[in-house]
Amino acid sequence: MMDDLKSEEATLYRYRFGAAEFDEASFELRVGGLAVELERRPLEVLSLLLRHAGEVVTKEELLDTVWQGRITVENVLANAIAKLRKGLGEALADHIRTQARIGYRFTGQVERVAVGRRLVNRLDLKPGQPVPERSHFILREQLSGTRGSEVWLARHEKTGELRVYKFSPDGARLASLKREATLARVLRESLGERDDIARVIDWNFETAPFFLECEYGGENLLAWAEKDGRLAAMPVGERLGLALQAIDVVAAAHEAGVLHKDLKPANFLVAPRKGGGWQVRVADFGAGGLLEQGRLEDLGITPMGMTVDAGASGSSSLGTPLYIAPEILDGQAPSARCDVYALGVMLYQILAGNMKKPLATGWEHDIADPLLREDIAEATHGDPLRRIASAGALAGRLRALDDRRAARAREAALAAEAEAARAELERVKTRRPWVTATFAALVAGFAASVWLYVQAEGARGVAEAEAARAEATGGFLRDLLVNADPYRPGGASDVTVREALDKAAGAIPERFANDPATEAAIQETAGEIYTSLAAYDAAAERKGRAADLFTQLYGPGDVRTLIARYRQAEALANGSKLEEAGEILDAADGLAGPMLAGDPKLAFAAAQTRGRYYLVQADMERSAPLLEEAVRLLPEAAPEDAEAAYRLKMDLSQIYSRVSRHEDAIALLSELQAPTYAETGVSAAARARARMYYGASLFYAARYDEAEPVLIDAIRQLTEVFGAEASQVVEAQNSLANLYATSGNWEPALPLVTEVREKMCALHGEGHLTCLMTMGNEAVFQWFLGDAEGAVANLVPVVDTFRAQLGAESPAVHVMAYYLAMARLELGQAGEAMALAEGLDAGKLAAGSPGDGWNTRVEGLKGMALIRQGDCAAGRARLAPAVDAMKASGMQPWILEGYQAALDAAPCGG
């Protein structure tokens, strides 16, 4: 930015902006024609900002130029800016804008007139002269020069040894030299002497000219690449090796806790190796910083140059524009991912054979290998959370190219097998409406689980094993489809999806007897399909088998095993086996704890599973932050998994509805109705469920007229995907029944909810929570239609079982206990009703049955119980204001009328 002051003399200007005038020759500031009394340093800051009006001047540049890096008071720059703004006055102070964590910028119209010239203090260095304080080294050529610094190559007059000297003639840029010396010591103490880091030999920071003395590491990468077209002439494999050297040394620096923050071709050096080939070295950590400032104290190193915002959260120079990560320009603190961004750009340039070529639209045409295109794209992703996390991870991907190509070959073989299976699918899908959705779920489930073993298998790289795995997987797909085709041997004319899956899944152990890793992945996939069918016990069994196989293969504490355990726990929770699910979750969390911060996939699995574990129990307060954390982690954990993101949003929408955030739920689910989700690979099954949840959210928000057609359409879609008897269809019918009941349309509601209860209990068994919930719903409908005795008979076992399995604080317990109390009250059991009412919590009721007015409904219930117990005055004192509050809030008439009738019938009526 500031290379305009290289000449021997600099022009002095008089600046005018608004009512202010600043004269550099007299160093005087006037505002409204009156001289402003200010110290020298604030005026020097103003001079520098005016010379670069409209540009950001970094804190480091201001400190190095105005204070020559010698800071004696904390916040000296901030104090100078404050004084300068005060001197300019309120009307002009806004011209000086703060660029968060970076520096300052002068904005607005500026006029300037030349008023003279001054000499700029620079070294008078020439080739052939001895290096100051190093008389045996003779200057050969100037390598670079910027304002406040010059870099020279020197040669020992007797030995011929080459060294590089970085000079700061008058203390400008001194902090940068000190910082480079400090970070050089950190790297040497942490990593030892390395051939890939340009060595700092000595320094002089006591007397001018200040300098660093460094070994000569070779030509900079840009100059080396252009010489005789050297880089362009290299085979791609050799170029990749060159890039890997650069990436490896940055990864080592990061391991030592050092960020470079200005990676570019000029800061990498290339020299011939003795045995042949080329040695790459990283140089110039003058803009660098530490990931942890305590690192210096640990190593016993004096923090020279590290006091001026040089750490990971500081703001040294921005770097070179082409290689600056977008988040830095947005004001975020530098991180290792910023260095990865620069490495990604250089990886592209090296592979393209042109170090001057920008990473611009269409760059993909220069890189033939699709895997390398992926690596460059992910290393330079604009979102740091979706960028490759570390230089080490980037290097690992590049070294694994052969294994990754083998994996892609396996995927291609699997795709071919899947295509053959699709041909079978076309023959049977018209006779089995569920087959298309199930087949899609199978393929998607396999893709989601296959990564659990690919990491281990990739190292083998055995093509025969990959082909065998694809054949085995394709065989499983064929088994599933053959079982669905009544015209093929083994098929049946009335086969259901569950029966076809049971038959195919039963053959998994035999088919994969010699390949436990693949069996584990297929068992995971079968578990996912069972989950989509709401066959939770079977899903838990399959996922448990997968987790056991991973334990045998890799041990209980391996990431793959832990993720499989989380999936097993989720299936158990879905199946109402909460105690077993909780035990597996706790054990997995205990083993995963130390690894969660560094593994986004594992952290995502932990947050998602624990969040859904609480969601099943209707514990929305604990579920919500966990699922929100899972949504935050998903872009890094599974950036391409559109289905997982879609399902997570559905889970969150349910929570929002349950905690009365109705508009948030509706907005989220409305967005999920967009047709573009089908194009991104989200299954028809997931989209149909989102339709159901959308209708339910409208219902919870009391938008009944809008909710009814949406729910009817959801039932249609779900029936097309799963069949009329599927649990997903039953769930949507239950929502529609609740809608009819809530809107006072009881006649069609009761037969519908009875049908729902019968189907749910047949699917899951009488003791399953889902069956009990529908039984409770049916009992509520019975009570509303006047069958209080039948309602009590159904609600008592529901409440007792919920308390035993979910705990007394579960929202589901409170909702069912409320209706049990109302039914008992109608039967004249006032004492039992009051005992139940005393244990009710309005917040838990709202979480279990979204809607307002629960405080007044509970208070009114207690008032009615007191009246029935004979304490009419006390009961009326509670019931009357509750009824008034219900009227004021617009409570639904079918709820209000029962309370109003009790108030009107009170023997102590007013």
XYZ file of C-alpha atoms in Angstrom, residues 346-862:
517
model
C -0.764 -21.386 -4.770
C -1.603 -25.073 -5.260
C -3.745 -24.032 -8.208
C -0.993 -21.790 -9.635
C 1.685 -24.460 -9.279
C -0.473 -27.158 -10.899
C -1.483 -24.719 -13.664
C 2.211 -23.937 -14.251
C 1.779 -20.186 -13.884
C 2.494 -18.413 -10.571
C 0.919 -15.179 -11.822
C -2.418 -16.685 -12.790
C -5.285 -15.609 -10.485
C -7.866 -18.059 -9.176
C -10.678 -16.625 -11.285
C -13.913 -17.903 -12.805
C -13.218 -20.887 -15.043
C -10.028 -21.909 -13.238
C -11.278 -25.511 -13.192
C -10.424 -25.844 -16.897
C -6.712 -25.655 -16.004
C -6.830 -28.682 -13.665
C -7.532 -32.011 -15.344
C -7.794 -34.192 -12.229
C -11.293 -33.934 -10.644
C -9.922 -34.809 -7.197
C -7.379 -31.984 -7.380
C -10.168 -29.664 -8.475
C -12.084 -30.674 -5.356
C -9.028 -30.092 -3.150
C -8.380 -26.618 -4.562
C -12.068 -25.681 -4.307
C -12.311 -26.825 -0.694
C -8.998 -25.223 0.294
C -10.148 -21.868 -1.111
C -13.789 -22.028 -0.023
C -15.128 -18.582 0.831
C -16.704 -19.885 4.045
C -13.888 -20.745 6.484
C -16.090 -23.355 8.198
C -16.390 -25.252 4.906
C -12.718 -24.853 4.022
C -10.196 -27.642 4.595
C -9.391 -27.169 8.273
C -5.588 -27.388 8.267
C -2.521 -27.505 6.073
C -1.876 -31.004 7.395
C -5.314 -32.147 6.239
C -4.680 -30.653 2.777
C -1.332 -32.457 2.556
C -2.980 -35.697 3.659
C -5.571 -35.449 0.895
C -2.921 -34.827 -1.741
C -0.811 -37.781 -0.571
C -3.864 -40.035 -0.638
C -4.712 -39.278 -4.275
C -4.030 -42.844 -5.442
C -6.176 -44.310 -2.676
C -8.906 -41.771 -3.378
C -8.852 -42.665 -7.069
C -9.264 -46.327 -6.103
C -12.201 -45.332 -3.909
C -13.743 -43.448 -6.813
C -13.297 -46.549 -8.962
C -15.155 -48.500 -6.312
C -17.913 -45.910 -6.306
C -18.154 -46.174 -10.093
C -18.455 -49.962 -9.819
C -21.124 -49.540 -7.170
C -22.941 -47.068 -9.429
C -22.889 -49.631 -12.222
C -24.374 -52.225 -9.896
C -26.958 -49.708 -8.760
C -27.855 -48.994 -12.380
C -28.462 -52.675 -12.946
C -30.637 -52.665 -9.851
C -32.529 -49.670 -11.202
C -33.386 -51.719 -14.271
C -34.998 -54.224 -11.934
C -36.692 -51.352 -10.166
C -38.396 -50.192 -13.356
C -39.979 -53.633 -13.703
C -41.525 -53.690 -10.251
C -42.140 -50.122 -9.155
C -45.588 -49.898 -10.727
C -46.642 -52.992 -8.786
C -44.965 -51.880 -5.527
C -45.446 -48.130 -4.874
C -43.037 -48.189 -1.939
C -40.096 -49.620 -3.899
C -38.855 -46.382 -5.474
C -38.631 -44.511 -2.167
C -37.047 -47.464 -0.400
C -34.440 -47.946 -3.099
C -33.510 -44.256 -2.924
C -33.268 -44.474 0.863
C -31.015 -47.520 0.570
C -28.557 -45.853 -1.796
C -28.546 -42.631 0.242
C -28.122 -44.568 3.473
C -25.187 -46.503 2.077
C -23.489 -43.297 0.933
C -23.980 -41.780 4.400
C -22.481 -44.768 6.219
C -19.728 -45.862 3.839
C -17.235 -43.225 5.074
C -17.020 -45.075 8.395
C -14.733 -47.670 6.876
C -13.288 -45.963 3.788
C -10.569 -44.263 5.857
C -9.166 -47.599 6.961
C -9.661 -49.384 3.656
C -8.137 -46.619 1.542
C -4.671 -47.371 2.853
C -4.900 -50.875 1.378
C -5.782 -49.641 -2.075
C -6.515 -53.169 -3.307
C -8.590 -53.026 -6.459
C -9.825 -56.609 -6.071
C -11.228 -55.836 -2.628
C -12.971 -52.740 -3.941
C -14.554 -54.693 -6.784
C -15.675 -57.436 -4.406
C -17.258 -54.861 -2.132
C -19.158 -53.273 -4.999
C -20.367 -56.699 -6.140
C -21.519 -57.617 -2.629
C -23.351 -54.330 -2.211
C -24.997 -54.658 -5.596
C -26.084 -58.143 -4.624
C -27.831 -56.794 -1.566
C -29.671 -54.258 -3.723
C -30.780 -57.024 -6.066
C -31.969 -59.140 -3.141
C -34.198 -56.336 -1.956
C -35.742 -55.825 -5.385
C -36.159 -59.533 -6.154
C -38.103 -59.907 -2.908
C -40.410 -57.136 -4.144
C -41.118 -58.702 -7.574
C -43.917 -61.286 -7.582
C -42.795 -62.520 -11.008
C -39.285 -63.457 -9.870
C -38.271 -66.538 -7.846
C -38.486 -65.702 -4.178
C -40.904 -62.819 -4.760
C -44.421 -62.660 -3.360
C -47.608 -61.149 -4.683
C -48.507 -59.256 -1.521
C -45.060 -58.478 -0.143
C -44.676 -55.321 1.964
C -41.573 -53.159 2.171
C -40.923 -54.470 5.684
C -41.129 -58.069 4.523
C -38.851 -57.457 1.542
C -36.328 -55.670 3.728
C -36.462 -58.340 6.442
C -35.683 -61.014 3.869
C -32.814 -59.106 2.263
C -31.376 -57.988 5.595
C -31.418 -61.528 6.934
C -28.874 -62.508 4.285
C -26.428 -59.701 5.142
C -24.128 -61.684 7.516
C -23.666 -64.513 5.007
C -23.165 -62.263 1.992
C -20.522 -60.175 3.797
C -18.975 -62.922 5.929
C -15.461 -62.135 4.683
C -15.814 -58.359 4.716
C -16.902 -57.090 8.156
C -16.274 -53.452 7.240
C -18.762 -53.614 4.383
C -21.203 -55.619 6.467
C -21.086 -52.844 9.075
C -21.919 -50.203 6.469
C -24.756 -52.267 4.979
C -26.146 -52.987 8.452
C -26.100 -49.218 9.052
C -27.961 -48.695 5.782
C -30.575 -51.328 6.610
C -31.007 -49.617 9.976
C -31.656 -46.297 8.233
C -34.375 -47.862 6.071
C -35.968 -49.496 9.103
C -35.949 -46.059 10.739
C -37.702 -44.538 7.718
C -40.349 -47.255 8.142
C -40.646 -46.425 11.860
C -39.518 -50.002 12.607
C -37.333 -48.733 15.427
C -36.589 -52.039 17.174
C -35.262 -53.524 13.935
C -33.327 -50.311 13.249
C -31.701 -50.470 16.680
C -30.777 -54.128 16.154
C -29.100 -53.444 12.803
C -27.279 -50.342 14.031
C -26.170 -52.190 17.152
C -24.709 -54.946 14.965
C -22.864 -52.313 12.910
C -21.453 -50.704 16.063
C -20.299 -54.135 17.350
C -18.506 -54.797 14.054
C -16.735 -51.444 14.184
C -15.717 -52.163 17.770
C -14.136 -55.446 16.649
C -12.389 -53.771 13.713
C -11.147 -50.544 15.260
C -11.772 -50.590 19.016
C -14.408 -48.887 21.194
C -12.752 -45.449 21.186
C -12.334 -45.082 17.418
C -14.279 -42.257 15.775
C -16.046 -44.674 13.413
C -17.156 -46.841 16.308
C -18.376 -43.881 18.338
C -20.461 -42.498 15.482
C -22.000 -45.939 14.989
C -22.826 -46.033 18.731
C -24.505 -42.630 18.506
C -26.666 -43.927 15.657
C -27.559 -46.998 17.695
C -28.553 -44.794 20.649
C -30.779 -42.663 18.424
C -32.583 -45.755 17.108
C -33.116 -47.018 20.661
C -34.528 -43.642 21.736
C -36.899 -43.667 18.763
C -38.045 -47.085 19.943
C -38.792 -45.767 23.458
C -35.882 -47.721 24.966
C -34.716 -44.577 26.697
C -32.746 -46.142 29.526
C -30.629 -48.258 27.188
C -30.248 -45.327 24.791
C -29.095 -43.069 27.642
C -26.498 -45.604 28.798
C -25.015 -45.924 25.298
C -25.064 -42.142 24.871
C -23.288 -41.540 28.170
C -20.627 -44.137 27.362
C -20.057 -42.679 23.878
C -19.858 -39.127 25.253
C -17.271 -40.256 27.801
C -15.024 -41.751 25.116
C -15.628 -38.986 22.587
C -15.099 -36.020 24.939
C -11.400 -35.313 24.224
C -11.916 -35.672 20.449
C -15.034 -33.552 19.936
C -13.230 -30.234 19.448
C -11.079 -31.566 16.631
C -13.518 -33.783 14.745
C -16.612 -32.053 13.308
C -18.224 -35.330 12.178
C -18.002 -36.765 15.684
C -19.154 -33.511 17.307
C -22.095 -33.383 14.901
C -23.127 -36.969 15.695
C -22.905 -36.306 19.445
C -24.983 -33.099 19.304
C -27.572 -34.477 16.906
C -28.111 -37.720 18.823
C -28.333 -36.119 22.252
C -30.686 -33.466 20.819
C -32.993 -36.107 19.339
C -32.823 -38.138 22.552
C -34.304 -35.158 24.402
C -36.698 -34.410 21.531
C -38.264 -37.879 21.833
C -38.910 -37.088 25.485
C -40.441 -33.691 24.558
C -37.688 -31.983 26.568
C -37.472 -29.036 24.205
C -35.355 -26.790 26.418
C -32.465 -29.249 26.367
C -33.056 -30.434 22.824
C -33.103 -27.031 21.090
C -29.507 -25.865 21.746
C -28.111 -29.286 20.835
C -29.909 -29.457 17.498
C -28.989 -25.832 16.755
C -25.367 -26.803 17.416
C -25.782 -29.763 15.038
C -27.088 -27.405 12.343
C -24.050 -25.182 12.910
C -21.657 -28.125 12.593
C -23.307 -29.734 9.580
C -21.612 -27.627 6.842
C -18.225 -28.837 8.092
C -19.268 -32.346 9.116
C -21.214 -33.251 5.961
C -21.278 -30.288 3.556
C -22.816 -32.271 0.696
C -25.478 -34.100 2.712
C -28.607 -32.199 1.710
C -30.872 -34.859 3.224
C -29.267 -34.591 6.681
C -29.565 -30.801 6.672
C -33.202 -31.056 5.603
C -34.059 -33.500 8.383
C -32.299 -31.424 11.009
C -34.352 -28.405 10.031
C -37.484 -30.501 10.409
C -36.394 -31.484 13.916
C -35.762 -27.856 14.814
C -39.147 -26.827 13.470
C -40.839 -29.260 15.850
C -38.963 -27.742 18.768
C -39.867 -24.206 17.720
C -43.524 -25.208 17.587
C -43.343 -26.827 21.006
C -41.822 -23.770 22.655
C -44.413 -21.477 21.035
C -41.984 -20.046 18.452
C -44.694 -20.634 15.863
C -43.598 -18.067 13.313
C -40.015 -19.406 13.398
C -41.343 -22.922 12.802
C -43.614 -21.817 9.965
C -40.852 -19.804 8.297
C -38.409 -22.732 8.495
C -40.912 -25.274 7.176
C -42.221 -22.918 4.493
C -38.676 -22.678 3.168
C -38.488 -26.507 3.108
C -41.464 -26.616 0.709
C -39.316 -25.142 -2.102
C -39.192 -27.442 -5.188
C -35.417 -26.938 -5.441
C -34.896 -29.457 -2.634
C -35.960 -32.266 -4.959
C -33.231 -31.164 -7.353
C -30.567 -31.264 -4.615
C -31.350 -34.897 -3.810
C -33.695 -34.605 -0.831
C -35.903 -37.692 -0.877
C -39.634 -37.656 -1.571
C -40.102 -39.246 1.854
C -38.392 -36.370 3.652
C -40.269 -33.783 1.614
C -43.601 -35.437 2.391
C -42.797 -35.409 6.111
C -41.840 -31.739 5.898
C -45.243 -31.121 4.332
C -46.874 -32.799 7.327
C -44.820 -30.768 9.816
C -45.688 -27.592 7.907
C -49.383 -28.347 8.285
C -48.871 -29.140 11.987
C -47.018 -25.861 12.551
C -49.885 -23.913 10.996
C -52.245 -25.844 13.265
C -50.176 -25.017 16.378
C -50.267 -21.348 15.351
C -54.103 -21.560 15.269
C -54.147 -20.977 11.493
C -56.665 -23.785 11.083
C -58.036 -22.891 7.674
C -54.517 -22.925 6.221
C -53.464 -26.066 8.091
C -56.272 -28.401 6.959
C -55.513 -28.483 3.183
C -51.772 -28.794 3.863
C -52.300 -31.803 6.155
C -54.670 -33.463 3.685
C -52.058 -32.988 0.942
C -49.351 -34.373 3.260
C -51.425 -37.520 3.870
C -51.705 -37.950 0.092
C -47.948 -37.559 -0.431
C -47.041 -39.855 2.456
C -49.463 -42.512 1.201
C -47.849 -42.403 -2.246
C -44.407 -42.905 -0.738
C -45.032 -45.318 2.155
C -48.467 -46.897 1.629
C -51.731 -46.297 3.448
C -50.872 -48.320 6.564
C -47.443 -46.746 7.204
C -46.758 -45.011 10.503
C -45.875 -41.780 8.706
C -49.376 -41.629 7.239
C -50.875 -42.422 10.624
C -48.883 -39.582 12.201
C -50.286 -37.126 9.653
C -53.817 -38.438 10.223
C -53.304 -37.873 13.941
C -52.369 -34.238 13.306
C -55.468 -33.798 11.169
C -57.630 -35.347 13.893
C -56.131 -32.961 16.457
C -56.847 -30.088 14.105
C -60.505 -31.106 13.857
C -60.740 -31.440 17.626
C -58.985 -28.173 18.398
C -61.246 -26.289 16.016
C -64.284 -27.875 17.720
C -65.125 -30.270 14.865
C -65.354 -33.332 17.115
C -67.583 -35.633 15.086
C -65.029 -36.544 12.347
C -62.173 -36.302 14.837
C -62.981 -39.252 17.117
C -63.229 -42.013 14.465
C -60.079 -40.684 12.827
C -58.080 -40.669 16.070
C -59.419 -44.147 16.952
C -58.143 -45.400 13.590
C -54.796 -43.732 14.318
C -54.571 -45.455 17.710
C -55.362 -48.878 16.272
C -52.747 -48.513 13.510
C -50.034 -47.148 15.784
C -50.514 -49.841 18.416
C -50.524 -52.539 15.741
C -47.275 -51.162 14.292
C -45.364 -50.639 17.542
C -47.036 -52.708 20.240
C -49.261 -51.754 23.166
C -46.406 -50.651 25.446
C -44.712 -48.324 22.957
C -44.779 -44.614 23.753
C -46.231 -43.800 20.345
C -49.130 -46.204 20.925
C -49.709 -44.763 24.385
C -49.653 -41.207 23.055
C -52.369 -41.994 20.510
C -54.335 -43.799 23.236
C -54.108 -40.625 25.327
C -55.258 -38.514 22.392
C -58.241 -40.797 21.894
C -59.083 -40.453 25.598
C -59.025 -36.647 25.338
C -61.482 -36.872 22.466
C -63.689 -39.207 24.517
C -63.763 -36.661 27.335
C -64.687 -33.806 25.021
C -67.552 -35.884 23.610
C -68.907 -36.651 27.094
C -67.406 -40.086 27.793
C -65.490 -39.115 30.955
C -65.496 -42.682 32.272
C -63.919 -44.066 29.098
C -61.419 -41.219 29.108
C -60.266 -41.982 32.670
C -59.939 -45.708 31.873
C -57.567 -44.907 28.978
C -55.690 -42.002 30.581
C -54.684 -43.681 33.860
C -52.336 -46.274 32.268
C -51.012 -43.633 29.865
C -50.095 -41.217 32.662
C -48.598 -43.982 34.806
C -46.459 -45.354 31.954
C -45.305 -41.907 30.872
C -44.247 -41.092 34.443
C -42.309 -44.360 34.685
C -40.547 -44.062 31.314
C -40.205 -40.307 30.786
C -40.114 -38.975 34.339
C -42.534 -36.753 36.227
C -41.216 -33.585 34.561
C -41.940 -34.711 31.003
C -44.307 -32.346 29.138
C -46.243 -35.385 27.894
C -46.985 -36.383 31.513
C -48.323 -32.897 32.305
C -50.573 -32.751 29.232
C -52.144 -36.150 29.870
C -52.454 -35.424 33.618
C -54.372 -32.205 32.849
C -56.979 -34.042 30.796
C -57.149 -36.856 33.375
C -57.875 -34.205 36.041
C -60.622 -32.669 33.894
C -62.200 -36.092 33.286
C -62.033 -37.025 36.991
C -63.632 -33.686 37.868
C -66.537 -34.497 35.576
C -66.984 -37.822 37.382
C -67.134 -36.012 40.727
C -63.616 -37.088 41.795
C -62.666 -33.568 42.931
C -59.934 -34.643 45.367
C -58.081 -36.691 42.745
C -58.507 -33.849 40.235
C -57.050 -31.279 42.670
C -54.066 -33.553 43.450
C -53.329 -33.787 39.738
C -53.854 -30.027 39.210
C -51.415 -29.124 41.980
C -48.628 -30.951 40.116
C -49.183 -29.224 36.767
C -46.687 -26.761 35.305
C -47.887 -24.304 32.656
C -44.502 -24.220 30.941
C -44.401 -28.011 30.602
C -47.980 -27.994 29.292
C -47.103 -25.420 26.637
C -44.078 -27.515 25.593
C -46.217 -30.639 25.260
C -49.251 -28.991 23.639
C -48.288 -25.691 21.994
C -50.628 -22.816 22.659
C -51.215 -19.954 25.027
C -53.415 -19.732 28.082
C -52.161 -22.711 30.070
C -51.675 -20.618 33.231
C -55.337 -19.589 33.220
C -56.525 -23.084 32.285
C -54.675 -24.649 35.231
C -55.863 -21.913 37.593
C -59.414 -22.416 36.375
C -59.103 -26.194 36.882
C -58.071 -25.645 40.496
